């Protein structure tokens, strides 16, 4: 405040900022109308993040080797635009775009290379856009289709444990971890940040550890067929647990670690491509990501079906919804500062139709689980349950 204002204003709590707030909201709406929407196939679509990241020190949610590193200012010369050939936006005065592409098979609108990770960051469509809604629906439908094939897949990978081919044995054990422990598949060749990365809003200095890039140092064989895992996965979240495994899995792990140094690959004969190609041979379009989603959805659905009665109070039902989501967070190891965090599980891994149908059957207001904003992301699911009824089942006989 100026010296004159200080003489007039002695107590800020008595000031009325209503007009200022109104002015700022109107200013934001004008900016949003100009930059927060695009047209695809003639239809207006909302953009999720219409601003590039500001420069500054990187402050991750979880422990990260990049903490305190400087994020540089993003200039137009760093940005690649994706648009129609006749609708190229003008860059700011005295600037040029790095490149303009016309990829009509992708929905990203702009991207730039992050100076800390060397990976691309994207301007993408909002989850409420009809394109993202349809993409979301297809993800859960593919995971749901897996239920028809999961028994055979499990039978096949268990048979691999006793194969004479060491590659088959490694694949069988890796599949066991991906299915039973809901491990990410892992990759050594990641050069982009996906929608899920955007949702979880983090960066990794190195490719995060997943199943296929586990090293010998990441596991410890304990007594009585138990294995201790200790590694940093996606978003630098630590996975540290002792889990029981089947005897044949334990014996195979012994052979996989035999005569290897601690920095050697545990699964040195397979990679994420081999795992995903194997899964596609079991079911069209199937990848390890869908197995993880399937496990999350069935965990959520099973909990709700076994832990609550229709006669329970509303408070008990709401508590059950939160606890079911927490079970998914534990399965998928979704954490924030060493605490399990349910938002990523709720928004990225649980088929919203399960929760919406359950709430409808049990007379629980949907706002008790999804906020009004979150409901716009899952409009497709709300419309479907309103159309087909409240007795939607993700997996008829959960396994």
Coordinates of C-alpha atoms in Angstrom, one line a residue:
X1 CA 0.0 0.0 0.0
X2 CA 1.0 3.6 -0.5
X3 CA 1.6 5.9 2.5
X4 CA -1.7 7.6 1.9
X5 CA -3.5 4.2 1.8
X6 CA -1.9 3.1 5.0
X7 CA -3.4 6.2 6.8
X8 CA -6.8 5.3 5.6
X9 CA -6.7 1.5 5.9
X10 CA -5.9 0.2 9.4
X11 CA -7.7 -3.2 9.4
X12 CA -7.7 -5.3 6.2
X13 CA -10.5 -7.5 7.7
X14 CA -12.9 -4.5 7.3
X15 CA -12.1 -4.1 3.6
X16 CA -14.6 -5.2 1.0
X17 CA -12.8 -6.9 -1.9
X18 CA -16.0 -8.0 -3.6
X19 CA -15.6 -5.7 -6.6
X20 CA -11.9 -6.6 -7.0
X21 CA -12.7 -10.3 -6.8
X22 CA -15.5 -9.8 -9.4
X23 CA -13.1 -7.9 -11.7
X24 CA -10.4 -10.7 -11.5
X25 CA -13.0 -13.4 -12.2
X26 CA -14.2 -11.5 -15.3
X27 CA -10.6 -11.0 -16.4
X28 CA -9.9 -14.7 -16.0
X29 CA -13.1 -15.7 -17.9
X30 CA -12.1 -13.5 -20.9
X31 CA -8.6 -15.1 -20.9
X32 CA -10.2 -18.6 -20.6
X33 CA -12.6 -18.0 -23.5
X34 CA -9.6 -17.0 -25.7
X35 CA -7.1 -19.7 -24.7
X36 CA -8.9 -22.5 -22.9
X37 CA -10.9 -24.0 -25.9
X38 CA -10.1 -25.4 -29.3
X39 CA -12.1 -26.9 -32.1
X40 CA -11.7 -30.5 -33.3
X41 CA -13.8 -31.7 -36.2
X42 CA -15.9 -28.5 -35.8
X43 CA -16.7 -29.2 -32.2
X44 CA -15.5 -27.0 -29.3
X45 CA -13.3 -28.9 -26.8
X46 CA -12.0 -27.7 -23.5
X47 CA -8.2 -27.6 -23.0
X48 CA -6.9 -28.9 -19.7
X49 CA -3.7 -26.8 -19.3
X50 CA -3.6 -23.8 -21.6
X51 CA -0.5 -22.3 -19.8
X52 CA 3.1 -23.5 -20.0
X53 CA 4.8 -24.1 -16.7
X54 CA 6.4 -21.1 -15.1
X55 CA 10.2 -20.9 -14.5
X56 CA 11.4 -21.6 -11.0
X57 CA 12.8 -24.2 -8.6
X58 CA 11.4 -27.7 -9.0
X59 CA 9.5 -28.7 -5.8
X60 CA 8.2 -32.3 -6.2
X61 CA 5.6 -33.8 -4.0
X62 CA 7.8 -36.8 -3.3
X63 CA 11.5 -37.2 -2.8
X64 CA 13.2 -36.6 -6.1
X65 CA 16.8 -36.1 -7.2
X66 CA 15.7 -33.1 -9.2
X67 CA 14.5 -31.2 -6.1
X68 CA 15.7 -27.6 -6.2
X69 CA 16.8 -27.7 -9.9
X70 CA 15.8 -24.7 -12.0
X71 CA 13.0 -25.1 -14.5
X72 CA 13.9 -22.7 -17.3
X73 CA 11.4 -20.3 -18.9
X74 CA 9.6 -21.8 -21.9
X75 CA 9.7 -19.6 -25.0
X76 CA 7.8 -19.9 -28.2
X77 CA 11.0 -21.1 -29.9
X78 CA 10.8 -24.2 -27.6
X79 CA 7.2 -25.1 -28.5
X80 CA 5.9 -27.5 -31.2
X81 CA 2.4 -26.7 -32.3
X82 CA -0.1 -29.4 -33.6
X83 CA -3.0 -27.9 -35.6
X84 CA -4.8 -27.8 -38.9
X85 CA -2.7 -26.5 -41.9
X86 CA -5.0 -23.5 -42.3
X87 CA -5.3 -22.6 -38.6
X88 CA -1.7 -22.0 -37.5
X89 CA -1.8 -19.6 -34.5
X90 CA 0.4 -16.5 -34.7
X91 CA 3.4 -16.6 -32.3
X92 CA 3.9 -13.6 -30.0
X93 CA 5.6 -10.6 -31.6
X94 CA 9.2 -11.0 -32.6
X95 CA 9.0 -14.8 -31.9
X96 CA 8.6 -18.0 -33.9
X97 CA 7.4 -21.5 -33.1
X98 CA 10.0 -24.2 -33.0
X99 CA 7.9 -26.3 -35.4
X100 CA 4.4 -26.7 -36.6
X101 CA 3.0 -30.2 -37.1
X102 CA -0.3 -31.4 -38.5
X103 CA -0.8 -34.8 -36.8
X104 CA -4.6 -35.5 -36.9
X105 CA -4.2 -38.9 -35.3
X106 CA -3.0 -37.3 -32.0
X107 CA -5.0 -35.0 -29.6
X108 CA -2.1 -33.1 -28.1
X109 CA -2.1 -29.4 -29.1
X110 CA 1.4 -28.3 -28.2
X111 CA 4.6 -29.8 -26.6
X112 CA 8.0 -28.8 -25.5
X113 CA 11.1 -30.5 -24.1
X114 CA 11.5 -30.3 -20.4
X115 CA 15.0 -29.2 -19.5
X116 CA 15.1 -31.3 -16.3
X117 CA 14.0 -34.7 -17.7
X118 CA 14.6 -34.4 -21.4
X119 CA 11.0 -35.6 -21.9
X120 CA 8.1 -33.9 -23.7
X121 CA 5.5 -32.0 -21.7
X122 CA 2.1 -31.5 -23.4
X123 CA -0.8 -29.2 -23.7
X124 CA -3.7 -31.6 -23.8
X125 CA -7.5 -31.8 -23.9
X126 CA -9.4 -31.6 -20.7
X127 CA -10.9 -34.8 -19.3
X128 CA -14.4 -33.4 -19.8
X129 CA -13.9 -33.1 -23.6
X130 CA -15.9 -35.7 -25.6
X131 CA -12.7 -37.1 -27.2
X132 CA -11.1 -37.7 -23.8
X133 CA -14.4 -39.1 -22.4
X134 CA -14.6 -41.6 -25.2
X135 CA -10.9 -42.5 -24.7
X136 CA -11.6 -43.0 -21.0
X137 CA -14.6 -45.3 -21.7
X138 CA -12.6 -47.5 -24.1
X139 CA -9.8 -47.9 -21.5
X140 CA -12.3 -49.3 -18.9
X141 CA -14.1 -51.4 -21.5
X142 CA -10.9 -53.0 -22.6
X143 CA -10.0 -53.7 -18.9
X144 CA -13.5 -55.1 -18.4
X145 CA -13.1 -57.4 -21.4
X146 CA -10.1 -58.9 -19.8
X147 CA -12.4 -60.6 -17.3
X148 CA -13.3 -63.1 -20.0
X149 CA -9.6 -64.0 -20.6
X150 CA -8.0 -63.6 -17.2
X151 CA -8.4 -67.3 -16.1
X152 CA -6.7 -68.6 -19.2
X153 CA -3.9 -66.0 -19.0
X154 CA -3.2 -67.0 -15.4
X155 CA -3.2 -70.7 -16.3
X156 CA -0.7 -69.9 -19.1
X157 CA 1.8 -67.9 -17.1
X158 CA 1.7 -70.4 -14.2
X159 CA 2.6 -73.1 -16.7
X160 CA 5.6 -70.9 -17.8
X161 CA 7.1 -71.3 -14.3
X162 CA 8.2 -74.9 -15.1
X163 CA 9.2 -74.3 -18.8
X164 CA 12.5 -75.5 -20.0
X165 CA 13.0 -72.1 -21.7
X166 CA 14.4 -69.5 -19.2
X167 CA 12.8 -66.6 -21.2
X168 CA 9.4 -68.2 -20.7
X169 CA 10.1 -68.6 -16.9
X170 CA 11.1 -65.0 -16.6
X171 CA 8.0 -63.9 -18.5
X172 CA 5.8 -66.1 -16.3
X173 CA 7.2 -64.6 -13.1
X174 CA 6.9 -61.1 -14.4
X175 CA 3.3 -61.7 -15.4
X176 CA 2.6 -63.0 -11.9
X177 CA 4.0 -59.7 -10.4
X178 CA 2.0 -57.6 -12.9
X179 CA -1.2 -59.5 -12.1
X180 CA -0.9 -60.2 -8.4
X181 CA 0.9 -57.1 -7.2
X182 CA -0.4 -54.8 -9.9
X183 CA 3.2 -53.7 -10.9
X184 CA 3.7 -51.3 -13.7
X185 CA 5.4 -53.0 -16.6
X186 CA 8.4 -50.7 -16.5
X187 CA 10.4 -49.4 -19.5
X188 CA 13.9 -48.4 -20.4
X189 CA 12.9 -46.3 -23.4
X190 CA 10.4 -43.7 -22.1
X191 CA 10.7 -40.3 -23.9
X192 CA 7.3 -38.8 -23.4
X193 CA 5.0 -37.9 -20.5
X194 CA 1.6 -39.5 -20.9
X195 CA -1.9 -38.3 -19.7
X196 CA -1.5 -40.3 -16.5
X197 CA 1.9 -38.5 -15.9
X198 CA 0.0 -35.2 -16.3
X199 CA -2.6 -36.3 -13.9
X200 CA -0.1 -37.3 -11.3
X201 CA 1.8 -34.1 -12.0
X202 CA 5.4 -35.3 -11.3
X203 CA 8.7 -35.8 -13.1
X204 CA 11.4 -38.5 -12.8
X205 CA 15.1 -38.0 -13.3
X206 CA 15.4 -41.6 -14.7
X207 CA 12.9 -44.0 -16.1
X208 CA 11.0 -45.2 -13.1
X209 CA 11.4 -48.8 -12.0
X210 CA 8.7 -51.2 -13.0
X211 CA 8.5 -55.0 -13.4
X212 CA 10.7 -55.4 -16.4
X213 CA 13.5 -53.2 -15.3
X214 CA 13.8 -54.5 -11.8
X215 CA 17.4 -55.1 -10.8
X216 CA 18.8 -57.7 -8.4
X217 CA 19.4 -55.0 -5.8
X218 CA 15.6 -54.3 -5.8
X219 CA 14.6 -57.6 -4.3
X220 CA 15.7 -59.7 -1.3
X221 CA 14.7 -63.3 -0.9
X222 CA 13.4 -63.8 2.6
X223 CA 12.4 -67.0 4.5
X224 CA 9.2 -69.0 3.9
X225 CA 8.7 -67.9 0.2
X226 CA 8.6 -64.2 1.0
X227 CA 10.3 -61.5 -1.1
X228 CA 11.2 -58.0 -0.1
X229 CA 10.9 -55.4 -2.8
X230 CA 12.5 -52.0 -2.4
X231 CA 12.7 -49.6 -5.3
X232 CA 11.5 -46.2 -6.5
X233 CA 8.8 -46.3 -9.0
X234 CA 6.9 -43.7 -10.9
X235 CA 7.0 -40.1 -9.5
X236 CA 9.9 -41.3 -7.2
X237 CA 7.4 -43.1 -5.0
X238 CA 9.1 -45.8 -3.0
X239 CA 7.7 -49.3 -3.1
X240 CA 9.0 -51.2 0.0
X241 CA 7.1 -54.3 1.0
X242 CA 7.6 -57.9 2.0
X243 CA 5.1 -60.0 0.1
X244 CA 4.5 -63.8 0.1
X245 CA 4.9 -65.5 -3.3
X246 CA 4.2 -69.0 -4.5
X247 CA 7.0 -71.6 -4.1
X248 CA 7.7 -71.9 -7.8
X249 CA 8.0 -68.1 -8.2
X250 CA 10.4 -68.1 -5.2
X251 CA 12.6 -70.8 -6.7
X252 CA 12.6 -69.1 -10.1
X253 CA 13.7 -65.8 -8.5
X254 CA 16.6 -67.7 -6.9
X255 CA 17.8 -68.9 -10.3
X256 CA 17.3 -65.4 -11.8
X257 CA 19.6 -63.8 -9.2
X258 CA 22.2 -66.6 -9.3
X259 CA 25.7 -65.4 -10.3
X260 CA 24.4 -61.8 -10.9
X261 CA 25.7 -58.5 -9.5
X262 CA 23.4 -56.2 -7.6
X263 CA 23.1 -53.8 -10.6
X264 CA 22.2 -56.6 -13.1
X265 CA 18.7 -56.9 -14.5
X266 CA 16.5 -59.4 -12.7
X267 CA 14.7 -60.2 -15.9
X268 CA 17.5 -60.0 -18.4
X269 CA 15.7 -61.9 -21.2
X270 CA 12.4 -59.9 -21.4
X271 CA 11.3 -56.2 -21.7
X272 CA 8.1 -54.3 -21.7
X273 CA 7.6 -54.9 -25.5
X274 CA 7.8 -58.6 -25.1
X275 CA 5.3 -58.6 -22.2
X276 CA 2.8 -56.4 -24.1
X277 CA 3.2 -58.5 -27.3
X278 CA 2.6 -61.6 -25.3
X279 CA -0.6 -60.1 -23.7
X280 CA -1.8 -59.0 -27.1
X281 CA -1.5 -62.6 -28.2
X282 CA -3.8 -63.6 -25.4
X283 CA -6.4 -60.8 -26.0
X284 CA -6.6 -58.1 -28.7
X285 CA -5.2 -54.7 -27.7
X286 CA -4.3 -56.0 -24.2
X287 CA -1.3 -54.5 -22.4
X288 CA 0.0 -54.5 -18.9
X289 CA -1.6 -51.2 -18.2
X290 CA -5.1 -52.8 -18.7
X291 CA -4.1 -55.6 -16.3
X292 CA -3.3 -53.0 -13.6
X293 CA -6.6 -51.2 -14.3
X294 CA -8.5 -54.5 -14.2
X295 CA -7.0 -55.4 -10.8
X296 CA -7.8 -51.9 -9.4
X297 CA -11.5 -52.1 -10.6
X298 CA -12.1 -55.6 -9.3
X299 CA -10.4 -54.7 -5.9
X300 CA -12.8 -51.7 -5.6
X301 CA -15.9 -53.7 -6.7
X302 CA -15.1 -56.7 -4.5
X303 CA -14.7 -54.5 -1.4
X304 CA -18.0 -52.7 -1.9
X305 CA -19.8 -55.9 -2.5
X306 CA -18.5 -57.7 0.6
X307 CA -18.1 -54.9 3.2
X308 CA -21.4 -53.1 3.2
X309 CA -25.1 -53.8 3.5
X310 CA -28.0 -51.7 2.1
X311 CA -29.3 -51.2 5.6
X312 CA -26.1 -49.5 6.8
X313 CA -26.1 -45.8 7.5
X314 CA -25.1 -43.2 4.9
X315 CA -22.0 -42.4 6.9
X316 CA -21.0 -46.1 6.8
X317 CA -21.6 -46.3 3.1
X318 CA -19.5 -43.2 2.4
X319 CA -16.8 -44.6 4.7
X320 CA -16.9 -47.8 2.7
X321 CA -16.4 -45.9 -0.6
X322 CA -13.3 -44.2 0.8
X323 CA -11.9 -47.4 2.2
X324 CA -12.5 -49.3 -1.1
X325 CA -10.6 -46.5 -2.9
X326 CA -7.8 -46.8 -0.2
X327 CA -7.5 -50.5 -0.9
X328 CA -6.9 -49.6 -4.6
X329 CA -4.3 -47.0 -3.6
X330 CA -2.5 -49.6 -1.5
X331 CA -2.6 -52.1 -4.4
X332 CA -1.2 -49.6 -6.9
X333 CA 1.1 -47.9 -4.4
X334 CA -0.3 -44.4 -4.9
X335 CA 1.4 -42.3 -2.3
X336 CA 2.0 -38.7 -1.4
X337 CA 4.7 -38.1 1.1
X338 CA 4.7 -41.7 2.4
X339 CA 0.9 -41.7 2.8
X340 CA -1.5 -43.5 0.6
X341 CA -3.3 -41.0 -1.6
X342 CA -6.7 -41.9 -3.2
X343 CA -7.2 -39.2 -5.8
X344 CA -5.0 -40.9 -8.5
X345 CA -6.7 -44.2 -7.8
X346 CA -10.2 -42.6 -8.0
X347 CA -9.6 -40.6 -11.2
X348 CA -7.3 -42.9 -13.2
X349 CA -7.8 -46.5 -12.2
X350 CA -11.4 -47.1 -10.9
X351 CA -14.1 -47.5 -13.5
X352 CA -16.5 -44.7 -12.5
X353 CA -19.5 -46.8 -13.5
X354 CA -18.8 -49.1 -10.5
X355 CA -19.0 -46.2 -8.0
X356 CA -21.9 -44.5 -9.8
X357 CA -24.1 -47.6 -10.0
X358 CA -23.2 -48.6 -6.4
X359 CA -24.2 -45.1 -5.1
X360 CA -27.5 -45.3 -7.1
X361 CA -28.3 -48.8 -5.7
X362 CA -27.4 -47.8 -2.1
X363 CA -29.0 -44.3 -2.2
X364 CA -25.7 -42.5 -1.7
X365 CA -25.5 -39.0 -3.2
X366 CA -22.9 -39.0 -5.9
X367 CA -21.4 -35.8 -4.5
X368 CA -20.2 -37.9 -1.5
X369 CA -17.7 -39.5 -3.8
X370 CA -17.2 -37.3 -6.9
X371 CA -17.1 -33.5 -6.7
X372 CA -19.1 -31.6 -9.3
X373 CA -16.0 -31.0 -11.3
X374 CA -15.1 -34.7 -11.2
X375 CA -18.6 -35.6 -12.4
X376 CA -18.0 -33.6 -15.6
X377 CA -15.0 -35.8 -16.3
X378 CA -17.2 -38.9 -16.0
X379 CA -20.3 -37.6 -17.7
X380 CA -20.1 -40.6 -20.1
X381 CA -20.3 -43.0 -17.1
X382 CA -23.2 -41.1 -15.5
X383 CA -25.1 -41.1 -18.8
X384 CA -24.5 -44.8 -19.2
X385 CA -25.7 -45.8 -15.7
X386 CA -28.8 -43.6 -16.2
X387 CA -29.5 -45.5 -19.4
X388 CA -28.7 -49.1 -18.4
X389 CA -29.7 -48.9 -14.8
X390 CA -28.0 -49.2 -11.4
X391 CA -27.1 -52.9 -11.6
X392 CA -24.0 -52.4 -13.7
X393 CA -21.3 -55.0 -12.9
X394 CA -17.7 -54.6 -13.9
X395 CA -16.8 -58.2 -13.5
X396 CA -19.7 -60.7 -13.0
X397 CA -17.5 -63.2 -11.1
X398 CA -14.6 -61.3 -9.6
X399 CA -11.4 -63.3 -9.5

